[in-house]
mmCIF file of C-alpha atoms and ligand atoms in Angstrom:
data_model
loop_
_atom_site.group_PDB
_atom_site.id
_atom_site.type_symbol
_atom_site.label_atom_id
_atom_site.label_comp_id
_atom_site.label_asym_id
_atom_site.label_seq_id
_atom_site.Cartn_x
_atom_site.Cartn_y
_atom_site.Cartn_z
ATOM 1 C CA MET A 1 35.940 92.548 45.829
ATOM 2 C CA LEU A 2 34.216 92.859 42.347
ATOM 3 C CA GLY A 3 36.415 90.608 39.963
ATOM 4 C CA ARG A 4 37.286 93.506 37.746
ATOM 5 C CA VAL A 5 40.146 91.746 36.129
ATOM 6 C CA GLN A 6 38.820 88.249 37.099
ATOM 7 C CA GLY A 7 40.506 85.639 34.779
ATOM 8 C CA LYS A 8 43.390 87.746 33.630
ATOM 9 C CA VAL A 9 46.995 87.014 34.242
ATOM 10 C CA ALA A 10 49.202 90.003 35.070
ATOM 11 C CA LEU A 11 52.961 90.598 35.307
ATOM 12 C CA VAL A 12 54.097 93.553 37.394
ATOM 13 C CA THR A 13 57.781 94.489 37.785
ATOM 14 C CA GLY A 14 59.054 96.354 40.832
ATOM 15 C CA GLY A 15 56.210 94.470 42.648
ATOM 16 C CA ALA A 16 58.090 94.175 45.927
ATOM 17 C CA SER A 17 57.614 97.745 46.991
ATOM 18 C CA GLY A 18 55.577 100.858 46.945
ATOM 19 C CA ILE A 19 53.328 101.403 43.977
ATOM 20 C CA GLY A 20 54.233 97.899 42.549
ATOM 21 C CA ALA A 21 53.222 96.062 45.684
ATOM 22 C CA ALA A 22 49.909 98.009 45.821
ATOM 23 C CA ILE A 23 49.172 97.139 42.229
ATOM 24 C CA VAL A 24 49.847 93.383 43.067
ATOM 25 C CA GLU A 25 47.604 93.379 45.935
ATOM 26 C CA LEU A 26 44.801 95.280 44.269
ATOM 27 C CA LEU A 27 44.969 93.309 40.792
ATOM 28 C CA SER A 28 44.986 89.959 42.666
ATOM 29 C CA GLN A 29 42.119 91.302 44.995
ATOM 30 C CA GLU A 30 40.129 92.055 41.940
ATOM 31 C CA GLY A 31 40.612 88.376 40.451
ATOM 32 C CA ALA A 32 43.692 88.426 38.456
ATOM 33 C CA THR A 33 46.627 85.900 38.596
ATOM 34 C CA VAL A 34 49.599 87.966 39.176
ATOM 35 C CA VAL A 35 53.224 87.401 38.797
ATOM 36 C CA ALA A 36 55.222 89.907 40.603
ATOM 37 C CA THR A 37 58.926 90.436 39.872
ATOM 38 C CA ASP A 38 61.656 92.552 41.445
ATOM 39 C CA ILE A 39 65.343 92.467 42.362
ATOM 40 C CA ASN A 40 64.477 92.726 46.109
ATOM 41 C CA GLU A 41 64.427 88.944 47.028
ATOM 42 C CA MET A 42 63.378 89.937 50.624
ATOM 43 C CA ASN A 43 60.087 91.962 50.286
ATOM 44 C CA GLY A 44 58.819 90.220 47.085
ATOM 45 C CA PRO A 45 58.381 86.654 48.588
ATOM 46 C CA GLU A 46 56.992 88.230 51.866
ATOM 47 C CA ILE A 47 54.191 90.014 50.114
ATOM 48 C CA VAL A 48 53.364 86.893 47.916
ATOM 49 C CA THR A 49 53.275 84.512 51.059
ATOM 50 C CA ARG A 50 50.995 87.215 52.895
ATOM 51 C CA LEU A 51 48.583 87.477 49.897
ATOM 52 C CA LYS A 52 48.619 83.607 49.163
ATOM 53 C CA LYS A 53 47.326 83.186 52.827
ATOM 54 C CA ALA A 54 44.444 85.537 51.772
ATOM 55 C CA GLY A 55 43.590 83.036 48.976
ATOM 56 C CA ARG A 56 45.190 85.200 46.053
ATOM 57 C CA GLU A 57 46.700 83.838 43.141
ATOM 58 C CA VAL A 58 50.068 85.340 43.246
ATOM 59 C CA SER A 59 53.820 84.341 42.589
ATOM 60 C CA PHE A 60 57.155 86.057 42.727
ATOM 61 C CA LEU A 61 60.043 85.822 40.464
ATOM 62 C CA VAL A 62 63.394 87.442 40.808
ATOM 63 C CA GLN A 63 64.095 89.653 37.911
ATOM 64 C CA ASP A 64 66.355 92.515 37.051
ATOM 65 C CA VAL A 65 64.338 94.313 34.368
ATOM 66 C CA THR A 66 67.551 95.302 32.599
ATOM 67 C CA SER A 67 68.647 91.767 31.742
ATOM 68 C CA GLU A 68 67.282 90.691 28.286
ATOM 69 C CA GLU A 69 68.174 87.028 29.109
ATOM 70 C CA ARG A 70 66.093 87.329 32.285
ATOM 71 C CA TRP A 71 63.025 88.585 30.249
ATOM 72 C CA ILE A 72 63.047 85.871 27.929
ATOM 73 C CA GLU A 73 63.015 83.352 30.954
ATOM 74 C CA VAL A 74 60.366 85.290 32.808
ATOM 75 C CA VAL A 75 57.905 85.438 29.909
ATOM 76 C CA ALA A 76 58.696 81.851 29.118
ATOM 77 C CA GLU A 77 57.826 80.795 32.717
ATOM 78 C CA ILE A 78 54.493 82.832 32.560
ATOM 79 C CA GLY A 79 53.926 81.110 29.195
ATOM 80 C CA LYS A 80 54.564 77.705 30.930
ATOM 81 C CA ARG A 81 52.667 78.112 34.218
ATOM 82 C CA HIS A 82 49.723 80.204 33.147
ATOM 83 C CA GLY A 83 49.512 79.835 29.144
ATOM 84 C CA ARG A 84 48.948 83.458 28.616
ATOM 85 C CA LEU A 85 49.654 87.026 29.670
ATOM 86 C CA ASP A 86 46.768 89.687 29.562
ATOM 87 C CA VAL A 87 48.306 92.647 31.569
ATOM 88 C CA MET A 88 51.833 94.013 31.562
ATOM 89 C CA VAL A 89 52.651 96.452 34.152
ATOM 90 C CA SER A 90 56.148 98.115 33.444
ATOM 91 C CA ASN A 91 56.740 99.745 36.876
ATOM 92 C CA ALA A 92 60.171 99.055 38.110
ATOM 93 C CA GLY A 93 61.987 102.224 38.425
ATOM 94 C CA ILE A 94 64.553 104.508 40.378
ATOM 95 C CA GLY A 95 65.249 108.122 40.541
ATOM 96 C CA ILE A 96 68.608 109.843 40.985
ATOM 97 C CA GLY A 97 68.727 113.511 41.898
ATOM 98 C CA VAL A 98 71.492 115.825 41.495
ATOM 99 C CA PRO A 99 71.896 119.273 42.630
ATOM 100 C CA SER A 100 73.037 120.129 39.179
ATOM 101 C CA ILE A 101 73.227 118.066 36.011
ATOM 102 C CA VAL A 102 77.039 118.935 35.982
ATOM 103 C CA HIS A 103 77.319 116.494 38.965
ATOM 104 C CA MET A 104 75.768 113.576 37.441
ATOM 105 C CA SER A 105 78.117 110.820 36.540
ATOM 106 C CA LEU A 106 77.637 109.075 33.158
ATOM 107 C CA GLN A 107 77.349 105.881 35.044
ATOM 108 C CA ASP A 108 74.238 107.045 37.120
ATOM 109 C CA TRP A 109 72.704 108.362 34.007
ATOM 110 C CA ARG A 110 73.087 104.876 32.198
ATOM 111 C CA ARG A 111 71.971 103.044 35.287
ATOM 112 C CA GLN A 112 68.809 105.021 35.538
ATOM 113 C CA THR A 113 68.152 104.879 31.883
ATOM 114 C CA ALA A 114 68.845 101.104 31.828
ATOM 115 C CA ILE A 115 66.198 100.457 34.384
ATOM 116 C CA ASN A 116 63.438 102.986 33.701
ATOM 117 C CA MET A 117 63.823 102.860 29.924
ATOM 118 C CA ASP A 118 65.455 99.863 28.674
ATOM 119 C CA GLY A 119 63.576 97.698 31.179
ATOM 120 C CA VAL A 120 60.256 99.196 29.744
ATOM 121 C CA PHE A 121 61.340 98.394 26.281
ATOM 122 C CA LEU A 122 62.304 94.811 27.122
ATOM 123 C CA SER A 123 59.155 94.323 29.031
ATOM 124 C CA VAL A 124 57.199 95.232 25.557
ATOM 125 C CA LYS A 125 59.560 93.366 23.271
ATOM 126 C CA HIS A 126 59.403 90.105 25.189
ATOM 127 C CA SER A 127 55.789 90.234 26.553
ATOM 128 C CA LEU A 128 54.025 91.369 23.117
ATOM 129 C CA PRO A 129 54.260 87.836 21.333
ATOM 130 C CA LEU A 130 52.678 85.951 24.284
ATOM 131 C CA MET A 131 49.906 88.790 24.658
ATOM 132 C CA ARG A 132 49.216 88.590 20.869
ATOM 133 C CA LYS A 133 48.942 84.790 20.714
ATOM 134 C CA HIS A 134 45.968 85.023 23.102
ATOM 135 C CA GLY A 135 44.144 87.912 21.233
ATOM 136 C CA GLY A 136 45.146 90.980 23.078
ATOM 137 C CA GLY A 137 45.579 92.625 26.571
ATOM 138 C CA SER A 138 46.603 95.815 28.221
ATOM 139 C CA ILE A 139 50.296 97.301 28.604
ATOM 140 C CA ILE A 140 50.643 99.596 31.330
ATOM 141 C CA MET A 141 53.950 101.880 31.749
ATOM 142 C CA MET A 142 54.768 103.614 34.754
ATOM 143 C CA SER A 143 55.913 107.156 33.752
ATOM 144 C CA SER A 144 55.703 110.247 36.180
ATOM 145 C CA ILE A 145 54.575 113.993 36.272
ATOM 146 C CA ALA A 146 58.435 114.326 35.837
ATOM 147 C CA GLY A 147 57.653 112.977 32.288
ATOM 148 C CA LEU A 148 55.155 115.717 31.265
ATOM 149 C CA ARG A 149 57.080 118.591 32.823
ATOM 150 C CA GLY A 150 60.650 119.486 33.724
ATOM 151 C CA SER A 151 61.817 119.234 37.290
ATOM 152 C CA ALA A 152 65.069 120.703 38.489
ATOM 153 C CA ASN A 153 67.691 118.362 39.941
ATOM 154 C CA LEU A 154 65.987 115.348 38.313
ATOM 155 C CA ALA A 155 66.738 115.962 34.491
ATOM 156 C CA GLY A 156 68.028 112.567 33.992
ATOM 157 C CA TYR A 157 64.889 111.091 35.509
ATOM 158 C CA SER A 158 62.641 113.277 33.631
ATOM 159 C CA ALA A 159 64.302 112.364 30.296
ATOM 160 C CA THR A 160 63.666 108.710 31.037
ATOM 161 C CA LYS A 161 59.982 109.275 32.020
ATOM 162 C CA GLY A 162 59.284 111.517 29.043
ATOM 163 C CA GLY A 163 60.832 108.771 26.894
ATOM 164 C CA VAL A 164 58.525 106.164 28.529
ATOM 165 C CA ARG A 165 55.448 108.486 27.737
ATOM 166 C CA LEU A 166 56.100 108.522 23.980
ATOM 167 C CA PHE A 167 57.310 105.029 23.819
ATOM 168 C CA ALA A 168 53.847 104.193 25.195
ATOM 169 C CA LYS A 169 51.977 106.193 22.681
ATOM 170 C CA SER A 170 54.067 104.856 19.797
ATOM 171 C CA ILE A 171 53.626 101.129 20.973
ATOM 172 C CA ALA A 172 49.813 101.914 21.182
ATOM 173 C CA MET A 173 49.718 103.072 17.426
ATOM 174 C CA GLU A 174 51.696 99.878 16.603
ATOM 175 C CA CYS A 175 49.295 97.768 18.088
ATOM 176 C CA ALA A 176 46.285 99.593 16.991
ATOM 177 C CA GLN A 177 47.785 99.380 13.500
ATOM 178 C CA VAL A 178 48.167 95.577 13.346
ATOM 179 C CA GLY A 179 44.772 95.299 15.340
ATOM 180 C CA ASP A 180 46.228 92.968 17.740
ATOM 181 C CA GLY A 181 43.683 93.837 20.553
ATOM 182 C CA ILE A 182 46.531 95.176 22.812
ATOM 183 C CA ARG A 183 45.938 98.704 24.342
ATOM 184 C CA VAL A 184 48.917 100.531 25.602
ATOM 185 C CA ASN A 185 48.928 103.524 28.159
ATOM 186 C CA SER A 186 51.294 105.438 30.488
ATOM 187 C CA VAL A 187 50.503 106.313 34.044
ATOM 188 C CA HIS A 188 51.821 109.624 35.661
ATOM 189 C CA PRO A 189 52.097 109.665 39.360
ATOM 190 C CA GLY A 190 52.730 112.870 41.286
ATOM 191 C CA ILE A 191 54.286 112.718 44.673
ATOM 192 C CA ILE A 192 53.379 109.380 46.221
ATOM 193 C CA ASP A 193 54.409 108.374 49.729
ATOM 194 C CA THR A 194 56.701 105.324 48.928
ATOM 195 C CA PRO A 195 60.091 104.137 49.704
ATOM 196 C CA ILE A 196 61.458 105.624 46.490
ATOM 197 C CA TRP A 197 61.832 109.088 48.213
ATOM 198 C CA GLY A 198 64.193 107.804 50.838
ATOM 199 C CA LYS A 199 66.418 106.209 47.952
ATOM 200 C CA ILE A 200 66.722 109.326 45.937
ATOM 201 C CA PRO A 201 70.265 110.650 46.396
ATOM 202 C CA THR A 202 70.216 114.249 45.685
ATOM 203 C CA GLY A 203 73.690 115.311 46.756
ATOM 204 C CA ALA A 204 77.160 115.296 45.184
ATOM 205 C CA PRO A 205 80.386 115.372 47.215
ATOM 206 C CA GLY A 206 80.896 118.541 48.906
ATOM 207 C CA THR A 207 77.477 120.128 48.134
ATOM 208 C CA GLY A 208 75.907 119.416 51.676
ATOM 209 C CA GLN A 209 72.787 118.329 49.996
ATOM 210 C CA ASN A 210 72.405 114.577 50.869
ATOM 211 C CA ALA A 211 69.229 114.774 52.827
ATOM 212 C CA PRO A 212 66.392 112.363 51.436
ATOM 213 C CA ILE A 213 63.318 114.529 50.268
ATOM 214 C CA GLY A 214 60.341 113.911 52.126
ATOM 215 C CA PRO A 215 57.138 113.318 50.258
ATOM 216 C CA GLU A 216 54.696 114.646 52.528
ATOM 217 C CA GLU A 217 56.664 117.739 53.132
ATOM 218 C CA ARG A 218 57.074 118.458 49.648
ATOM 219 C CA ALA A 219 53.574 117.735 48.554
ATOM 220 C CA ARG A 220 52.098 119.995 51.225
ATOM 221 C CA VAL A 221 53.729 122.835 49.131
ATOM 222 C CA VAL A 222 53.457 121.659 45.683
ATOM 223 C CA ALA A 223 50.268 119.449 45.416
ATOM 224 C CA PRO A 224 47.039 121.498 45.052
ATOM 225 C CA LEU A 225 45.278 118.754 47.156
ATOM 226 C CA GLY A 226 47.972 119.730 49.762
ATOM 227 C CA ARG A 227 48.955 116.059 50.577
ATOM 228 C CA ALA A 228 51.179 113.412 49.191
ATOM 229 C CA GLY A 229 49.162 110.334 47.268
ATOM 230 C CA GLN A 230 49.413 106.950 48.432
ATOM 231 C CA ALA A 231 50.468 103.900 46.428
ATOM 232 C CA ILE A 232 46.961 102.516 46.369
ATOM 233 C CA ASP A 233 45.717 105.822 44.553
ATOM 234 C CA ILE A 234 47.957 104.735 41.616
ATOM 235 C CA ALA A 235 47.022 100.961 41.764
ATOM 236 C CA GLN A 236 43.432 102.199 41.343
ATOM 237 C CA GLY A 237 44.259 103.897 37.988
ATOM 238 C CA VAL A 238 46.229 100.753 36.994
ATOM 239 C CA LEU A 239 43.171 98.578 37.879
ATOM 240 C CA TYR A 240 41.031 100.524 35.383
ATOM 241 C CA LEU A 241 43.573 100.408 32.629
ATOM 242 C CA ALA A 242 44.006 96.736 33.155
ATOM 243 C CA SER A 243 40.273 96.128 33.192
ATOM 244 C CA ASP A 244 37.750 95.893 30.461
ATOM 245 C CA ALA A 245 36.403 99.070 31.680
ATOM 246 C CA SER A 246 39.053 100.901 29.689
ATOM 247 C CA ARG A 247 38.356 98.939 26.653
ATOM 248 C CA TYR A 248 38.342 102.034 24.464
ATOM 249 C CA THR A 249 41.263 103.711 26.002
ATOM 250 C CA THR A 250 44.810 103.492 24.390
ATOM 251 C CA GLY A 251 47.676 105.921 23.821
ATOM 252 C CA THR A 252 46.592 108.039 26.586
ATOM 253 C CA GLU A 253 48.438 109.219 29.784
ATOM 254 C CA LEU A 254 46.517 108.918 33.083
ATOM 255 C CA VAL A 255 47.944 111.674 35.589
ATOM 256 C CA ILE A 256 47.165 110.928 39.312
ATOM 257 C CA ASP A 257 48.907 113.665 40.968
ATOM 258 C CA GLY A 258 46.706 115.805 43.201
ATOM 259 C CA GLY A 259 46.383 118.339 40.785
ATOM 260 C CA ILE A 260 50.273 119.416 40.384
ATOM 261 C CA ASN A 261 50.241 119.125 36.739
ATOM 262 C CA ALA A 262 46.976 121.477 36.180
ATOM 263 C CA GLY A 263 48.447 124.341 37.986
ATOM 264 C CA GLY A 264 48.918 125.812 41.481
ATOM 265 C CA VAL A 265 46.661 126.980 43.997
ATOM 266 C CA VAL A 266 47.196 129.644 46.906
ATOM 267 C CA ARG A 267 45.963 128.315 50.300
ATOM 268 C CA ALA A 268 43.639 130.133 52.574
ATOM 269 C CA GLN A 269 46.104 129.929 55.294
ATOM 270 C CA ALA A 270 48.843 131.346 53.269
ATOM 271 C CA ALA A 271 46.698 133.815 51.514
ATOM 272 C CA ALA A 272 45.464 135.068 54.970
ATOM 273 C CA CYS A 273 49.185 135.658 56.262
HETATM 274 P P1 LIG B 301 60.009 101.926 45.229
HETATM 275 O O1 LIG B 301 61.514 102.257 45.379
HETATM 276 O O2 LIG B 301 58.957 101.786 46.340
HETATM 277 O O3 LIG B 301 59.866 100.652 44.315
HETATM 278 C C1 LIG B 301 60.342 100.406 42.918
HETATM 279 C C2 LIG B 301 60.823 98.991 43.070
HETATM 280 O O4 LIG B 301 61.496 98.847 41.742
HETATM 281 C C3 LIG B 301 61.519 98.378 44.121
HETATM 282 O O5 LIG B 301 61.081 97.135 44.741
HETATM 283 C C4 LIG B 301 62.885 98.106 43.555
HETATM 284 O O6 LIG B 301 63.524 96.988 44.067
HETATM 285 C C5 LIG B 301 62.443 97.792 42.073
HETATM 286 N N1 LIG B 301 63.536 97.967 41.037
HETATM 287 C C6 LIG B 301 64.461 98.643 41.040
HETATM 288 N N2 LIG B 301 65.492 98.464 40.040
HETATM 289 C C7 LIG B 301 65.129 97.358 39.447
HETATM 290 C C8 LIG B 301 65.435 96.459 38.518
HETATM 291 N N3 LIG B 301 66.732 96.709 37.939
HETATM 292 N N4 LIG B 301 64.725 95.427 38.210
HETATM 293 C C9 LIG B 301 63.627 95.093 38.733
HETATM 294 N N5 LIG B 301 63.177 95.845 39.901
HETATM 295 C C10 LIG B 301 63.784 96.857 40.189
HETATM 296 O O7 LIG B 301 59.271 103.025 44.316
HETATM 297 P P2 LIG B 301 57.652 103.278 43.840
HETATM 298 O O8 LIG B 301 57.519 104.909 44.371
HETATM 299 O O9 LIG B 301 56.809 102.330 44.097
HETATM 300 O O10 LIG B 301 58.131 103.606 42.313
HETATM 301 C C11 LIG B 301 57.533 102.712 41.182
HETATM 302 C C12 LIG B 301 57.163 103.526 39.834
HETATM 303 O O11 LIG B 301 56.606 104.530 40.119
HETATM 304 C C13 LIG B 301 58.779 103.747 39.388
HETATM 305 O O12 LIG B 301 58.767 103.692 37.944
HETATM 306 C C14 LIG B 301 58.863 105.322 39.810
HETATM 307 O O13 LIG B 301 59.627 105.874 38.936
HETATM 308 C C15 LIG B 301 57.334 105.767 39.601
HETATM 309 N N6 LIG B 301 56.942 106.998 40.150
HETATM 310 C C16 LIG B 301 56.887 106.976 41.534
HETATM 311 C C17 LIG B 301 56.499 108.238 42.183
HETATM 312 C C18 LIG B 301 56.503 108.579 43.667
HETATM 313 O O14 LIG B 301 56.165 109.600 44.042
HETATM 314 N N7 LIG B 301 56.673 107.376 44.395
HETATM 315 C C19 LIG B 301 56.059 109.336 41.359
HETATM 316 C C20 LIG B 301 56.272 109.187 40.065
HETATM 317 C C21 LIG B 301 56.564 107.876 39.390
#
């Protein structure tokens, strides 16, 4: 442990699983006091108990990121307990895949947008005042490579992640304009091996396409590095953006995707066939 975020107070949404859990673990390992929030009332407390046993400063609050009322309570609670907020990681998200956009219900479109976009908007709206009170900080929004390029079957998800990308840039400009010392960036994971892949429903009734998508299998074909990333790979990028090492970085997009967004490669094995 190098203490790269020593003394900072961080809030991580969606901290009970996958990428969020890895961020909670790494930031706390590097000296931050971390408040993890999630709707998952089972995993969250388990992770926190394990990290506390290892001497980390972590706590868990139940939070649905789509509830503005709960955002007000969570930020007030952090102000009361810790007196400040230095790092806001807006990570909670879901993915809903469909064989065709014509199979997407308006209800699912709205649910995905509520979590992936409204949740990020509310995180900024309610964390900025506390961050500003103490002279600055870092806001990190979890987008995706699906927010940089189109992806068949995930149009609604791409729309939310593309929205998050430009929302981050716009808030970065607002903060720079007022000179509040807050940096704002987005992170764009590629195919990362987390539980989200088992939860992405791809089928519509009668289409016969209900199998969950396997990240490793997909990454072998799609990712130039030939494998799926791990949650810790994304957490390392978040650590950089949360730390003072990134003090001159704002409004940027950190792509961590095994090369997918850069282009494609022809594998030696495949080329030899
Ligand atoms: P995950 O499913 O493992 O974790 C997501 C967490 O968000 C879960 O703990 C879930 O309970 C929580 N969550 C869902 N709805 C919520 C709500 N309304 N309020 C609060 N918490 C809620 O998935 P992950 O892969 O760790 O995804 C984390 C983020 O990374 C998401 O925003 C996702 O879109 C993004 N992402 C993931 C990948 C990937 O390949 N895994 C790729 C690109 C982007």
